[in-house]
Short mmCIF file of C-alpha atoms in Angstrom, two decimals:
data_model
loop_
_atom_site.label_atom_id
_atom_site.label_comp_id
_atom_site.label_asym_id
_atom_site.label_seq_id
_atom_site.Cartn_x
_atom_site.Cartn_y
_atom_site.Cartn_z
CA MET A 1182 119.08 109.10 107.41
CA GLY A 1183 117.88 106.15 105.74
CA SER A 1184 116.14 106.11 102.68
CA LEU A 1185 112.70 108.36 102.09
CA ARG A 1186 109.97 105.58 101.82
CA PRO A 1187 107.87 106.15 98.85
CA LEU A 1188 104.19 107.17 99.05
CA ASN A 1189 102.93 105.77 95.70
CA ARG A 1190 100.30 103.09 95.47
CA THR A 1191 96.59 102.94 93.74
CA ILE A 1192 94.84 105.59 92.13
CA PRO A 1193 92.52 104.05 89.29
CA ALA A 1194 91.31 100.41 89.74
CA ARG A 1195 94.51 98.08 89.39
CA MET A 1196 97.03 101.21 88.50
CA SER A 1197 99.20 102.10 90.93
CA ARG A 1198 99.30 105.71 91.92
CA ARG A 1199 103.11 105.82 91.23
CA ALA A 1200 102.64 104.38 87.82
CA ALA A 1201 100.15 106.99 86.98
CA ALA A 1202 102.00 109.90 88.40
CA LEU A 1203 105.35 108.89 86.41
CA TYR A 1204 106.03 108.78 82.57
CA LEU A 1205 104.20 106.74 79.65
CA SER A 1206 106.55 104.03 78.70
CA PHE A 1207 106.10 104.89 74.61
CA GLY A 1208 108.09 101.51 74.04
CA LEU A 1209 105.58 98.83 75.07
CA LEU A 1210 105.68 97.66 71.04
CA GLY A 1211 104.60 101.01 70.67
CA GLY A 1212 101.06 100.50 70.82
CA LEU A 1213 100.52 101.20 74.77
CA ALA A 1214 101.08 104.78 73.93
CA ALA A 1215 97.95 105.22 72.11
CA ALA A 1216 95.93 103.79 74.83
CA GLY A 1217 97.22 105.95 77.31
CA TRP A 1218 99.15 103.08 79.60
CA TRP A 1219 101.64 104.44 81.91
CA TRP A 1220 104.54 102.43 83.70
CA TRP A 1221 107.43 103.02 86.27
CA PRO A 1222 109.17 100.12 88.02
CA SER A 1223 107.96 99.82 91.37
CA SER A 1224 109.82 98.70 94.14
CA PRO A 1225 109.04 95.25 95.45
CA GLU A 1226 106.77 94.13 98.38
CA GLN A 1227 105.25 97.77 98.59
CA PRO A 1228 101.30 97.49 99.79
CA GLU A 1229 98.51 98.81 97.61
CA ASP A 1230 96.89 100.48 100.40
CA LEU A 1231 97.62 104.36 100.05
CA ALA A 1232 97.69 104.91 104.10
CA ALA A 1233 100.02 101.58 104.22
CA ASP A 1234 102.83 103.51 102.08
CA LEU A 1235 102.40 106.65 104.22
CA PRO A 1236 105.30 107.25 106.79
CA LEU A 1237 102.98 106.83 110.11
CA PRO A 1238 104.39 107.07 113.20
CA PRO A 1239 106.95 106.40 114.57
CA PHE A 1240 109.48 107.70 111.23
CA PRO A 1241 112.55 109.40 112.32
CA PRO A 1242 113.44 112.35 111.75
CA ARG A 1243 109.97 114.25 113.20
CA ILE A 1244 109.04 117.43 111.98
CA ALA A 1245 107.54 118.02 115.44
CA GLU A 1246 106.87 116.21 118.68
CA GLY A 1247 103.54 115.85 120.63
CA LYS A 1248 100.78 113.86 122.03
CA GLU A 1249 98.29 115.50 119.57
CA TYR A 1250 100.53 115.32 116.52
CA GLU A 1251 101.11 111.49 117.50
CA SER A 1252 97.18 110.91 117.37
CA CYS A 1253 96.42 113.39 114.28
CA LEU A 1254 99.51 110.74 112.55
CA ALA A 1255 98.13 107.86 113.55
CA ALA A 1256 94.53 108.69 112.38
CA LEU A 1257 96.00 108.86 109.18
CA ALA A 1258 95.56 105.18 108.72
CA ASP A 1259 91.86 104.47 109.39
CA ASP A 1260 90.01 107.59 109.44
CA PRO A 1261 91.70 110.10 107.26
CA GLY A 1262 88.79 112.67 107.01
CA GLY A 1263 88.68 112.43 110.70
CA ALA A 1264 93.02 113.38 110.82
CA ALA A 1265 91.92 116.34 108.27
CA ALA A 1266 89.57 117.93 111.11
CA MET A 1267 91.61 117.25 113.75
CA ALA A 1268 94.76 118.87 112.28
CA GLU A 1269 92.28 121.74 111.23
CA SER A 1270 91.24 121.67 115.09
CA LEU A 1271 94.79 121.89 116.23
CA LEU A 1272 96.20 124.54 113.50
CA ALA A 1273 93.42 126.81 114.87
CA ASN A 1274 94.74 126.51 118.14
CA GLY A 1275 98.25 126.72 117.34
CA GLY A 1276 99.41 123.24 116.57
CA GLY A 1277 102.30 124.18 114.95
CA ASP A 1278 104.17 122.47 112.42
CA GLY A 1279 102.77 119.14 113.54
CA ALA A 1280 99.33 119.95 112.77
CA ALA A 1281 100.88 121.60 109.36
CA HIS A 1282 102.13 118.24 108.34
CA CYS A 1283 99.47 116.02 109.15
CA GLU A 1284 97.06 118.20 107.12
CA GLY A 1285 99.26 118.22 104.23
CA LEU A 1286 99.61 114.21 104.93
CA ALA A 1287 95.67 114.11 105.09
CA LEU A 1288 94.65 116.17 102.19
CA ILE A 1289 96.55 113.81 99.90
CA VAL A 1290 94.53 110.64 101.85
CA ILE A 1291 91.74 111.80 101.00
CA GLY A 1292 92.28 112.57 97.64
CA ARG A 1293 93.54 116.27 97.20
CA PRO A 1294 97.17 115.61 96.72
CA GLU A 1295 97.37 118.93 94.89
CA ASP A 1296 96.50 121.08 98.20
CA GLY A 1297 98.72 118.48 100.42
CA ALA A 1298 101.65 118.95 98.31
CA ALA A 1299 101.37 122.98 98.93
CA ALA A 1300 100.84 122.47 102.40
CA LEU A 1301 103.84 120.49 102.83
CA GLU A 1302 105.61 122.65 100.77
CA ARG A 1303 104.50 126.06 103.04
CA LEU A 1304 105.90 123.59 105.87
CA ALA A 1305 109.14 122.43 104.99
CA ARG A 1306 110.06 126.18 103.57
CA HIS A 1307 109.19 128.25 107.02
CA SER A 1308 109.54 125.16 109.40
CA GLU A 1309 112.58 125.86 111.73
CA ALA A 1310 112.86 121.82 111.89
CA PRO A 1311 116.08 120.33 111.56
CA PRO A 1312 117.38 119.81 107.68
CA LEU A 1313 116.77 115.76 107.35
CA ALA A 1314 113.04 116.42 108.69
CA ARG A 1315 112.27 119.06 106.41
CA ALA A 1316 113.69 117.02 103.54
CA VAL A 1317 111.03 114.26 104.35
CA VAL A 1318 108.06 116.63 104.16
CA LEU A 1319 109.79 117.97 100.79
CA SER A 1320 109.73 114.17 99.44
CA GLN A 1321 105.91 113.88 100.55
CA ALA A 1322 105.47 117.14 98.40
CA ALA A 1323 107.38 115.49 95.72
CA GLN A 1324 105.43 112.16 95.28
CA ALA A 1325 101.98 114.50 95.65
CA ARG A 1326 102.87 116.64 92.74
CA LEU A 1327 103.98 113.16 90.44
CA MET A 1328 100.28 112.17 91.50
CA VAL A 1329 99.05 114.99 89.76
CA MET A 1330 101.48 115.07 87.18
CA GLN A 1331 103.40 117.93 87.65
CA PRO A 1332 107.04 116.85 87.03
CA ASP A 1333 108.56 120.26 87.37
CA LYS A 1334 106.99 120.88 90.76
CA ALA A 1335 108.37 117.18 91.91
CA GLU A 1336 111.71 117.79 91.00
CA ALA A 1337 111.82 121.20 92.63
CA ASP A 1338 110.69 119.76 95.77
CA ALA A 1339 113.15 116.67 95.02
CA SER A 1340 116.04 119.16 94.79
CA GLU A 1341 115.38 121.28 97.33
CA ALA A 1342 115.17 117.99 99.68
CA LEU A 1343 118.46 116.53 98.43
CA ALA A 1344 119.63 119.86 99.02
CA LEU A 1345 119.22 119.29 102.58
CA SER A 1346 119.83 115.45 102.37
CA PRO A 1347 122.15 115.10 99.74
CA THR A 1348 123.08 111.34 100.26
CA ASP A 1349 119.12 110.12 100.57
CA THR A 1350 118.87 107.37 97.41
CA GLU A 1351 115.04 107.65 97.19
CA LEU A 1352 114.92 111.50 96.83
CA PHE A 1353 117.50 110.83 93.72
CA ILE A 1354 115.30 107.82 92.33
CA MET A 1355 112.02 110.19 93.15
CA ARG A 1356 113.68 113.17 91.11
CA ALA A 1357 114.22 111.17 88.67
CA SER A 1358 110.72 109.64 88.05
CA ALA A 1359 110.03 113.79 87.56
CA GLU A 1360 112.75 113.65 85.18
CA ALA A 1361 111.27 110.85 83.04
CA MET A 1362 107.66 112.49 82.54
CA LEU A 1363 109.48 115.60 81.59
CA GLU A 1364 111.54 113.44 78.95
CA ARG A 1365 115.15 114.63 79.95
CA PHE A 1366 116.23 111.00 80.02
CA GLN A 1367 119.67 111.76 80.00
CA GLU A 1368 119.49 113.31 83.59
CA ALA A 1369 117.21 110.75 85.33
CA VAL A 1370 119.80 108.24 84.05
CA SER A 1371 122.48 110.49 85.99
CA ASP A 1372 120.32 110.77 89.01
CA LEU A 1373 119.73 106.86 88.99
CA GLY A 1374 123.25 106.40 88.66
CA VAL A 1375 123.74 108.46 91.69
CA ALA A 1376 121.18 106.06 93.72
CA LEU A 1377 122.63 103.05 92.62
CA GLN A 1378 125.84 103.79 94.07
CA LEU A 1379 124.48 104.98 97.16
CA ASP A 1380 122.28 101.10 97.16
CA ALA A 1381 123.42 98.90 94.24
CA SER A 1382 120.85 96.48 96.21
CA ARG A 1383 118.22 98.93 94.33
CA THR A 1384 116.67 96.32 91.75
CA ASP A 1385 113.31 99.43 90.95
CA ALA A 1386 116.40 101.87 90.05
CA LEU A 1387 118.40 99.70 87.72
CA VAL A 1388 115.18 98.74 85.95
CA SER A 1389 114.43 102.44 85.71
CA ARG A 1390 117.54 102.89 84.47
CA ALA A 1391 117.00 100.62 82.09
CA VAL A 1392 113.80 102.12 80.73
CA MET A 1393 116.02 105.47 80.44
CA HIS A 1394 118.77 103.70 78.55
CA ARG A 1395 115.74 102.11 76.33
CA HIS A 1396 114.38 105.97 75.35
CA LEU A 1397 117.73 107.13 74.68
CA ASN A 1398 117.85 104.12 72.05
CA GLU A 1399 121.27 102.75 74.45
CA LEU A 1400 120.03 99.04 74.30
CA ASP A 1401 122.98 97.18 74.88
CA LEU A 1402 123.08 99.44 78.48
CA ALA A 1403 118.95 99.23 79.39
CA GLN A 1404 120.00 95.01 78.52
CA ALA A 1405 122.91 95.37 81.05
CA ASP A 1406 120.89 97.02 84.11
CA VAL A 1407 117.87 94.95 83.78
CA THR A 1408 120.47 91.27 83.71
CA ARG A 1409 121.79 93.04 86.89
CA ALA A 1410 118.10 93.61 88.23
CA LEU A 1411 117.35 89.91 87.32
CA ILE A 1412 120.57 88.48 88.88
CA LEU A 1413 119.43 90.21 92.01
CA ASP A 1414 115.72 88.97 91.94
CA PRO A 1415 115.11 86.83 89.23
CA ASP A 1416 111.23 87.30 89.98
CA TYR A 1417 111.02 90.69 89.51
CA PRO A 1418 107.78 91.22 87.51
CA ASP A 1419 108.88 94.56 86.35
CA ALA A 1420 112.38 93.49 85.48
CA LEU A 1421 110.61 91.02 83.54
CA LEU A 1422 108.10 93.28 81.65
CA GLU A 1423 111.18 95.44 80.63
CA ARG A 1424 113.61 92.63 79.09
CA GLY A 1425 110.44 91.69 77.14
CA ILE A 1426 110.49 94.77 75.98
CA LEU A 1427 114.02 94.91 74.93
CA ARG A 1428 113.79 91.35 73.48
CA GLU A 1429 111.22 92.39 71.00
CA ARG A 1430 112.59 95.36 70.26
CA MET A 1431 115.99 93.23 69.26
CA GLY A 1432 113.37 90.94 66.90
CA ASP A 1433 113.50 87.76 69.80
CA ARG A 1434 109.64 87.73 69.76
CA ALA A 1435 109.94 84.19 71.67
CA GLY A 1436 111.86 85.65 74.40
CA ALA A 1437 109.86 88.48 74.69
CA ARG A 1438 106.55 86.57 74.74
CA MET A 1439 108.14 83.98 77.93
CA ASP A 1440 109.19 87.07 79.53
CA TRP A 1441 105.51 88.68 79.39
CA GLU A 1442 104.12 85.37 80.28
CA ARG A 1443 106.58 85.18 83.72
CA ALA A 1444 105.63 88.74 84.72
CA LYS A 1445 101.99 87.96 84.57
CA GLY A 1446 102.02 85.01 86.05
CA ILE A 1447 103.68 86.05 89.29
CA ASP A 1448 101.05 88.97 90.39
CA PRO A 1449 98.29 88.11 88.30
CA ASN A 1450 96.13 91.38 89.87
CA SER A 1451 99.24 93.68 89.18
CA THR A 1452 99.48 96.53 86.83
CA THR A 1453 102.83 95.12 85.77
CA ALA A 1454 100.76 92.17 84.70
CA ASP A 1455 98.38 94.51 82.99
CA LEU A 1456 100.79 95.64 81.05
CA ALA A 1457 102.37 92.38 80.23
CA GLU A 1458 99.05 91.01 78.97
CA GLN A 1459 98.47 94.33 76.84
CA ASN A 1460 102.10 93.66 74.94
CA LEU A 1461 101.31 89.99 74.59
CA SER A 1462 97.68 90.87 72.87
CA LEU A 1463 99.99 93.39 70.78
CA LEU A 1464 102.46 90.95 69.86
CA GLU A 1465 99.80 88.01 68.72
CA ALA A 1466 98.08 90.68 66.55
CA GLY A 1467 101.00 91.41 64.65
CA PRO A 1468 102.59 94.61 63.16
CA ASP A 1469 99.75 95.66 61.34
CA ARG A 1470 97.67 95.97 64.69
CA ARG A 1471 100.56 98.17 66.41
#
């Protein structure tokens, strides 16, 4: 099975759902922690529209088949409320796994991710579908758990999914996200290392591992990961944001300023740009204001 794509974008204005669902980057000059900012490196080229991130059909492997299931999934993008109503009707009429899957996804999209996660977990654990299909459903439940700040349940879902699909890069990254929220940074490093063994091109995993190393005060290892990410993608804003943090930690204020200015300029309306601007403001304020 290919990597499960994350369902991971926007809740509050201009803050990504993935960012809001993960861990506090209390290394941002020490000031953003108090302000309540959350940050996790995002995968490049992902849309801000939540429905666009849902694994809508076609996405193999499927938990079920059938025209009504297809119609319900298709409605998620444009009419999630209608999809929820359709799923409820199908369930009342013996719609089976397909109806249950559509219901769980619809609940997530209409703003009830905890209920959606619970529905997806029930489905994955009681379905007789093939293991890889159940792993997809569990990965979606894990993402929803991250949205509502339930890393322990997200980790359990990701671990259960990995038992069904043990070579899935995205699942290792997802479990590392939960471990980071739980401040189990060494375990997150291990999972991200496996993810990178499976797919060495994942710049988001490299930057995420750099963040973990920073929290463990392993700055040389963090620098190595972020340098490798920028070799793969010189314009990856999250890598520039993290390199700036590392440079500031090591006393290179000019280098940090350069990285944050560049990160802000690449995508001015992104969460990463907002965080870069916050860091620049703190940098200008001086040590007494951090």
